[in-house]
Amino acid sequence: MEPYRVRVIYGDTDQMGVVYYANYLRFFEGARGHFIRGLGLSYGEVERRGILLPVLEASVQYVKSAKYDDVLEIHLSETHTRVKIRFDYKVHRQQDEAVITLGHTVHVCVGPELKPTRAPDWLLSKLEGYRNG
């Protein structure tokens, strides 16, 4: 799957002219949406089918700074159990391949009543299909 790409705009930066630290979580969210669409789904469809995927854990390691007009490529990998999905992210600057940020998020499958539930077979088969190529 192609990496998710985002061009840094002024609104992504802070007073020091670098990407504001919390914006990397927004970029991660964009990469997750890109990944889900690559499976032939959308977050909206997953939710309509009764599964929500709230973030249970998030971690970001800042390696280098990104600045206005940098194009960032976010490579994503995924592992899962029956109840949790973990996404690992590697963000690098397209122009020079410099690693900017590493991170991960862990999501728990919950039903409409917001109680943990097992991931349905249709979702697991999509994830397994991606992993197996």
Short mmCIF file of N, CA and C in Angstrom, two decimals:
data_model
loop_
_atom_site.label_atom_id
_atom_site.label_comp_id
_atom_site.label_asym_id
_atom_site.label_seq_id
_atom_site.Cartn_x
_atom_site.Cartn_y
_atom_site.Cartn_z
N MET A 1 0.85 -1.18 0.00
CA MET A 1 0.00 0.00 0.00
C MET A 1 0.90 1.24 0.00
N GLU A 2 0.50 2.21 -0.79
CA GLU A 2 1.23 3.47 -0.84
C GLU A 2 1.20 4.16 0.52
N PRO A 3 2.28 4.85 0.88
CA PRO A 3 2.24 5.60 2.15
C PRO A 3 1.26 6.75 2.05
N TYR A 4 0.79 7.19 3.18
CA TYR A 4 -0.07 8.37 3.26
C TYR A 4 0.84 9.59 3.21
N ARG A 5 0.47 10.56 2.40
CA ARG A 5 1.29 11.77 2.27
C ARG A 5 0.50 12.99 2.73
N VAL A 6 1.22 13.89 3.39
CA VAL A 6 0.61 15.14 3.83
C VAL A 6 1.65 16.25 3.65
N ARG A 7 1.20 17.37 3.11
CA ARG A 7 2.08 18.54 2.99
C ARG A 7 1.81 19.45 4.18
N VAL A 8 2.86 19.85 4.87
CA VAL A 8 2.73 20.70 6.05
C VAL A 8 2.29 22.09 5.60
N ILE A 9 1.20 22.58 6.21
CA ILE A 9 0.72 23.94 5.95
C ILE A 9 1.07 24.81 7.15
N TYR A 10 0.93 26.13 6.99
CA TYR A 10 1.25 27.03 8.10
C TYR A 10 0.46 26.68 9.36
N GLY A 11 -0.80 26.30 9.18
CA GLY A 11 -1.64 25.97 10.33
C GLY A 11 -1.17 24.76 11.12
N ASP A 12 -0.27 23.96 10.54
CA ASP A 12 0.27 22.79 11.24
C ASP A 12 1.46 23.15 12.13
N THR A 13 1.98 24.38 11.98
CA THR A 13 3.21 24.73 12.68
C THR A 13 2.94 25.59 13.92
N ASP A 14 3.93 25.65 14.78
CA ASP A 14 3.82 26.45 16.00
C ASP A 14 4.65 27.73 15.86
N GLN A 15 4.81 28.45 16.94
CA GLN A 15 5.53 29.72 16.93
C GLN A 15 6.99 29.57 16.52
N MET A 16 7.55 28.37 16.72
CA MET A 16 8.95 28.13 16.36
C MET A 16 9.10 27.73 14.90
N GLY A 17 7.97 27.60 14.19
CA GLY A 17 8.03 27.28 12.77
C GLY A 17 8.15 25.81 12.45
N VAL A 18 7.95 24.95 13.45
CA VAL A 18 7.99 23.50 13.23
C VAL A 18 6.60 22.93 13.48
N VAL A 19 6.36 21.71 13.00
CA VAL A 19 5.05 21.10 13.19
C VAL A 19 4.76 20.98 14.68
N TYR A 20 3.62 21.49 15.08
CA TYR A 20 3.17 21.41 16.48
C TYR A 20 3.03 19.95 16.85
N TYR A 21 3.54 19.58 18.01
CA TYR A 21 3.68 18.17 18.39
C TYR A 21 2.38 17.37 18.29
N ALA A 22 1.25 17.94 18.67
CA ALA A 22 -0.01 17.19 18.67
C ALA A 22 -0.52 16.92 17.26
N ASN A 23 -0.05 17.68 16.29
CA ASN A 23 -0.53 17.47 14.92
C ASN A 23 -0.09 16.13 14.34
N TYR A 24 0.96 15.53 14.91
CA TYR A 24 1.35 14.21 14.42
C TYR A 24 0.24 13.19 14.67
N LEU A 25 -0.52 13.36 15.73
CA LEU A 25 -1.65 12.45 15.98
C LEU A 25 -2.72 12.63 14.90
N ARG A 26 -2.91 13.85 14.42
CA ARG A 26 -3.83 14.08 13.29
C ARG A 26 -3.30 13.39 12.04
N PHE A 27 -2.00 13.49 11.81
CA PHE A 27 -1.41 12.83 10.65
C PHE A 27 -1.57 11.32 10.76
N PHE A 28 -1.40 10.79 11.98
CA PHE A 28 -1.60 9.35 12.18
C PHE A 28 -3.04 8.97 11.84
N GLU A 29 -3.99 9.80 12.26
CA GLU A 29 -5.40 9.52 11.96
C GLU A 29 -5.63 9.49 10.44
N GLY A 30 -5.03 10.42 9.73
CA GLY A 30 -5.14 10.42 8.28
C GLY A 30 -4.57 9.15 7.67
N ALA A 31 -3.44 8.68 8.21
CA ALA A 31 -2.82 7.45 7.71
C ALA A 31 -3.71 6.24 7.99
N ARG A 32 -4.37 6.22 9.16
CA ARG A 32 -5.29 5.11 9.46
C ARG A 32 -6.46 5.10 8.48
N GLY A 33 -7.02 6.27 8.22
CA GLY A 33 -8.12 6.34 7.26
C GLY A 33 -7.69 5.86 5.88
N HIS A 34 -6.49 6.25 5.47
CA HIS A 34 -5.92 5.82 4.19
C HIS A 34 -5.78 4.29 4.17
N PHE A 35 -5.29 3.74 5.27
CA PHE A 35 -5.13 2.29 5.39
C PHE A 35 -6.47 1.57 5.28
N ILE A 36 -7.47 2.04 6.04
CA ILE A 36 -8.80 1.41 6.03
C ILE A 36 -9.40 1.48 4.63
N ARG A 37 -9.25 2.63 3.95
CA ARG A 37 -9.75 2.74 2.58
C ARG A 37 -9.02 1.76 1.66
N GLY A 38 -7.74 1.53 1.92
CA GLY A 38 -6.97 0.57 1.14
C GLY A 38 -7.46 -0.86 1.31
N LEU A 39 -8.18 -1.11 2.40
CA LEU A 39 -8.78 -2.43 2.63
C LEU A 39 -10.12 -2.56 1.92
N GLY A 40 -10.57 -1.47 1.29
CA GLY A 40 -11.87 -1.48 0.64
C GLY A 40 -13.00 -1.09 1.57
N LEU A 41 -12.66 -0.46 2.69
CA LEU A 41 -13.65 -0.03 3.68
C LEU A 41 -13.51 1.47 3.90
N SER A 42 -14.31 2.00 4.79
CA SER A 42 -14.13 3.35 5.32
C SER A 42 -14.47 3.27 6.79
N TYR A 43 -13.98 4.25 7.56
CA TYR A 43 -14.34 4.27 8.97
C TYR A 43 -15.86 4.33 9.13
N GLY A 44 -16.51 5.13 8.28
CA GLY A 44 -17.96 5.24 8.34
C GLY A 44 -18.65 3.91 8.15
N GLU A 45 -18.17 3.12 7.19
CA GLU A 45 -18.77 1.80 6.95
C GLU A 45 -18.55 0.88 8.14
N VAL A 46 -17.34 0.89 8.70
CA VAL A 46 -17.06 0.06 9.88
C VAL A 46 -18.02 0.43 11.00
N GLU A 47 -18.23 1.73 11.22
CA GLU A 47 -19.14 2.18 12.27
C GLU A 47 -20.59 1.81 11.97
N ARG A 48 -21.01 1.93 10.72
CA ARG A 48 -22.38 1.53 10.35
C ARG A 48 -22.61 0.05 10.58
N ARG A 49 -21.53 -0.73 10.51
CA ARG A 49 -21.63 -2.16 10.75
C ARG A 49 -21.50 -2.50 12.23
N GLY A 50 -21.48 -1.47 13.09
CA GLY A 50 -21.56 -1.68 14.53
C GLY A 50 -20.25 -1.76 15.28
N ILE A 51 -19.14 -1.40 14.65
CA ILE A 51 -17.84 -1.46 15.32
C ILE A 51 -17.24 -0.06 15.37
N LEU A 52 -16.87 0.37 16.57
CA LEU A 52 -16.15 1.62 16.78
C LEU A 52 -14.73 1.26 17.21
N LEU A 53 -13.77 2.12 16.90
CA LEU A 53 -12.36 1.83 17.19
C LEU A 53 -11.70 2.99 17.93
N PRO A 54 -12.13 3.25 19.18
CA PRO A 54 -11.51 4.35 19.92
C PRO A 54 -10.04 4.05 20.24
N VAL A 55 -9.28 5.13 20.39
CA VAL A 55 -7.87 5.01 20.75
C VAL A 55 -7.76 4.67 22.23
N LEU A 56 -7.04 3.62 22.52
CA LEU A 56 -6.79 3.18 23.88
C LEU A 56 -5.43 3.68 24.37
N GLU A 57 -4.50 3.81 23.43
CA GLU A 57 -3.12 4.20 23.77
C GLU A 57 -2.52 4.92 22.56
N ALA A 58 -1.73 5.95 22.82
CA ALA A 58 -1.03 6.66 21.74
C ALA A 58 0.36 7.02 22.22
N SER A 59 1.33 6.88 21.33
CA SER A 59 2.71 7.21 21.65
C SER A 59 3.36 7.86 20.43
N VAL A 60 4.13 8.90 20.67
CA VAL A 60 4.85 9.58 19.60
C VAL A 60 6.28 9.83 20.06
N GLN A 61 7.23 9.45 19.23
CA GLN A 61 8.64 9.73 19.49
C GLN A 61 9.10 10.72 18.42
N TYR A 62 9.53 11.89 18.86
CA TYR A 62 9.95 12.95 17.94
C TYR A 62 11.44 12.82 17.67
N VAL A 63 11.80 12.62 16.41
CA VAL A 63 13.19 12.39 16.04
C VAL A 63 13.81 13.66 15.45
N LYS A 64 13.12 14.27 14.50
CA LYS A 64 13.56 15.52 13.87
C LYS A 64 12.34 16.40 13.67
N SER A 65 12.58 17.65 13.35
CA SER A 65 11.48 18.59 13.12
C SER A 65 11.07 18.61 11.66
N ALA A 66 9.78 18.78 11.44
CA ALA A 66 9.25 19.04 10.10
C ALA A 66 8.80 20.49 10.08
N LYS A 67 8.88 21.11 8.90
CA LYS A 67 8.57 22.53 8.77
C LYS A 67 7.58 22.76 7.64
N TYR A 68 7.15 24.01 7.54
CA TYR A 68 6.21 24.41 6.51
C TYR A 68 6.66 23.92 5.13
N ASP A 69 5.72 23.37 4.39
CA ASP A 69 5.86 22.91 3.01
C ASP A 69 6.61 21.59 2.87
N ASP A 70 7.08 20.99 3.98
CA ASP A 70 7.63 19.64 3.89
C ASP A 70 6.51 18.69 3.49
N VAL A 71 6.85 17.70 2.67
CA VAL A 71 5.91 16.63 2.36
C VAL A 71 6.32 15.44 3.23
N LEU A 72 5.39 15.00 4.05
CA LEU A 72 5.65 13.89 4.96
C LEU A 72 4.99 12.63 4.41
N GLU A 73 5.72 11.54 4.46
CA GLU A 73 5.18 10.23 4.09
C GLU A 73 5.05 9.42 5.36
N ILE A 74 3.87 8.86 5.56
CA ILE A 74 3.61 8.06 6.76
C ILE A 74 3.41 6.62 6.34
N HIS A 75 4.33 5.78 6.77
CA HIS A 75 4.25 4.35 6.52
C HIS A 75 3.60 3.71 7.74
N LEU A 76 2.66 2.84 7.50
CA LEU A 76 1.87 2.25 8.58
C LEU A 76 1.98 0.74 8.50
N SER A 77 2.11 0.11 9.66
CA SER A 77 1.99 -1.35 9.75
C SER A 77 0.98 -1.66 10.84
N GLU A 78 0.42 -2.84 10.77
CA GLU A 78 -0.71 -3.18 11.66
C GLU A 78 -0.52 -4.58 12.22
N THR A 79 -0.87 -4.74 13.49
CA THR A 79 -1.00 -6.05 14.13
C THR A 79 -2.30 -6.03 14.91
N HIS A 80 -2.87 -7.21 15.16
CA HIS A 80 -4.16 -7.22 15.86
C HIS A 80 -4.37 -8.51 16.63
N THR A 81 -5.27 -8.41 17.58
CA THR A 81 -5.82 -9.56 18.29
C THR A 81 -7.31 -9.55 17.97
N ARG A 82 -8.08 -10.34 18.67
CA ARG A 82 -9.53 -10.35 18.42
C ARG A 82 -10.21 -9.08 18.92
N VAL A 83 -9.57 -8.35 19.83
CA VAL A 83 -10.22 -7.18 20.42
C VAL A 83 -9.47 -5.88 20.13
N LYS A 84 -8.16 -5.94 19.92
CA LYS A 84 -7.35 -4.73 19.75
C LYS A 84 -6.65 -4.72 18.40
N ILE A 85 -6.44 -3.50 17.90
CA ILE A 85 -5.66 -3.29 16.69
C ILE A 85 -4.57 -2.28 17.02
N ARG A 86 -3.34 -2.62 16.67
CA ARG A 86 -2.21 -1.71 16.88
C ARG A 86 -1.69 -1.25 15.52
N PHE A 87 -1.54 0.06 15.40
CA PHE A 87 -0.95 0.65 14.20
C PHE A 87 0.39 1.27 14.59
N ASP A 88 1.43 0.94 13.84
CA ASP A 88 2.74 1.54 14.03
C ASP A 88 3.00 2.48 12.86
N TYR A 89 3.56 3.64 13.16
CA TYR A 89 3.77 4.69 12.16
C TYR A 89 5.24 5.08 12.09
N LYS A 90 5.71 5.28 10.87
CA LYS A 90 7.04 5.83 10.64
C LYS A 90 6.85 7.00 9.68
N VAL A 91 7.18 8.19 10.15
CA VAL A 91 7.00 9.40 9.36
C VAL A 91 8.36 9.86 8.87
N HIS A 92 8.49 10.02 7.57
CA HIS A 92 9.74 10.60 7.07
C HIS A 92 9.43 11.72 6.08
N ARG A 93 10.39 12.61 5.93
CA ARG A 93 10.27 13.73 5.00
C ARG A 93 10.59 13.21 3.60
N GLN A 94 9.68 13.43 2.68
CA GLN A 94 9.85 12.92 1.32
C GLN A 94 11.09 13.48 0.65
N GLN A 95 11.40 14.74 0.90
CA GLN A 95 12.49 15.40 0.19
C GLN A 95 13.86 14.79 0.45
N ASP A 96 14.11 14.32 1.68
CA ASP A 96 15.44 13.80 2.00
C ASP A 96 15.41 12.47 2.75
N GLU A 97 14.23 11.88 2.90
CA GLU A 97 14.06 10.58 3.57
C GLU A 97 14.38 10.62 5.06
N ALA A 98 14.55 11.80 5.65
CA ALA A 98 14.85 11.89 7.08
C ALA A 98 13.67 11.38 7.90
N VAL A 99 13.97 10.52 8.87
CA VAL A 99 12.92 10.06 9.79
C VAL A 99 12.58 11.22 10.71
N ILE A 100 11.30 11.56 10.77
CA ILE A 100 10.82 12.68 11.56
C ILE A 100 10.21 12.20 12.87
N THR A 101 9.35 11.21 12.77
CA THR A 101 8.58 10.77 13.94
C THR A 101 8.32 9.28 13.83
N LEU A 102 8.31 8.61 14.98
CA LEU A 102 7.86 7.22 15.10
C LEU A 102 6.72 7.21 16.10
N GLY A 103 5.78 6.32 15.93
CA GLY A 103 4.70 6.27 16.91
C GLY A 103 3.82 5.06 16.73
N HIS A 104 2.88 4.94 17.64
CA HIS A 104 1.88 3.88 17.52
C HIS A 104 0.60 4.30 18.20
N THR A 105 -0.48 3.69 17.79
CA THR A 105 -1.76 3.81 18.49
C THR A 105 -2.34 2.41 18.64
N VAL A 106 -3.03 2.20 19.74
CA VAL A 106 -3.74 0.95 19.99
C VAL A 106 -5.22 1.29 20.09
N HIS A 107 -6.02 0.54 19.37
CA HIS A 107 -7.47 0.77 19.32
C HIS A 107 -8.18 -0.48 19.82
N VAL A 108 -9.26 -0.27 20.52
CA VAL A 108 -10.06 -1.39 21.01
C VAL A 108 -11.36 -1.41 20.23
N CYS A 109 -11.81 -2.59 19.87
CA CYS A 109 -13.10 -2.74 19.20
C CYS A 109 -14.20 -2.64 20.25
N VAL A 110 -15.15 -1.74 20.02
CA VAL A 110 -16.31 -1.64 20.90
C VAL A 110 -17.56 -1.62 20.04
N GLY A 111 -18.65 -2.06 20.64
CA GLY A 111 -19.94 -2.03 19.97
C GLY A 111 -20.63 -0.70 20.22
N PRO A 112 -21.86 -0.56 19.73
CA PRO A 112 -22.61 0.70 19.90
C PRO A 112 -22.81 1.11 21.36
N GLU A 113 -22.79 0.14 22.28
CA GLU A 113 -22.96 0.45 23.70
C GLU A 113 -21.62 0.80 24.37
N LEU A 114 -20.55 0.89 23.54
CA LEU A 114 -19.20 1.28 23.97
C LEU A 114 -18.55 0.28 24.92
N LYS A 115 -18.93 -0.97 24.80
CA LYS A 115 -18.29 -2.05 25.57
C LYS A 115 -17.38 -2.84 24.63
N PRO A 116 -16.20 -3.26 25.14
CA PRO A 116 -15.29 -4.04 24.29
C PRO A 116 -15.99 -5.26 23.71
N THR A 117 -15.65 -5.54 22.46
CA THR A 117 -16.23 -6.68 21.76
C THR A 117 -15.17 -7.28 20.85
N ARG A 118 -15.38 -8.50 20.47
CA ARG A 118 -14.47 -9.14 19.53
C ARG A 118 -14.65 -8.53 18.15
N ALA A 119 -13.55 -8.40 17.45
CA ALA A 119 -13.62 -7.91 16.07
C ALA A 119 -14.39 -8.93 15.24
N PRO A 120 -15.31 -8.47 14.41
CA PRO A 120 -16.07 -9.40 13.58
C PRO A 120 -15.19 -10.05 12.51
N ASP A 121 -15.61 -11.21 12.06
CA ASP A 121 -14.83 -11.95 11.07
C ASP A 121 -14.59 -11.15 9.80
N TRP A 122 -15.57 -10.35 9.36
CA TRP A 122 -15.39 -9.59 8.11
C TRP A 122 -14.24 -8.59 8.25
N LEU A 123 -14.06 -8.01 9.44
CA LEU A 123 -12.96 -7.07 9.65
C LEU A 123 -11.63 -7.82 9.75
N LEU A 124 -11.62 -8.91 10.50
CA LEU A 124 -10.39 -9.69 10.63
C LEU A 124 -9.93 -10.23 9.28
N SER A 125 -10.86 -10.66 8.44
CA SER A 125 -10.46 -11.18 7.13
C SER A 125 -9.85 -10.09 6.26
N LYS A 126 -10.35 -8.85 6.36
CA LYS A 126 -9.76 -7.74 5.62
C LYS A 126 -8.34 -7.47 6.12
N LEU A 127 -8.15 -7.47 7.45
CA LEU A 127 -6.82 -7.23 8.03
C LEU A 127 -5.85 -8.35 7.65
N GLU A 128 -6.32 -9.58 7.72
CA GLU A 128 -5.47 -10.72 7.36
C GLU A 128 -5.13 -10.69 5.88
N GLY A 129 -6.09 -10.30 5.05
CA GLY A 129 -5.84 -10.20 3.62
C GLY A 129 -4.75 -9.20 3.31
N TYR A 130 -4.74 -8.08 4.03
CA TYR A 130 -3.69 -7.07 3.84
C TYR A 130 -2.34 -7.65 4.27
N ARG A 131 -2.33 -8.28 5.42
CA ARG A 131 -1.07 -8.80 5.96
C ARG A 131 -0.48 -9.88 5.05
N ASN A 132 -1.35 -10.69 4.45
CA ASN A 132 -0.89 -11.80 3.62
C ASN A 132 -0.66 -11.40 2.16
N GLY A 133 -0.83 -10.12 1.90
CA GLY A 133 -0.44 -9.59 0.63
C GLY A 133 -1.39 -9.60 -0.48
#
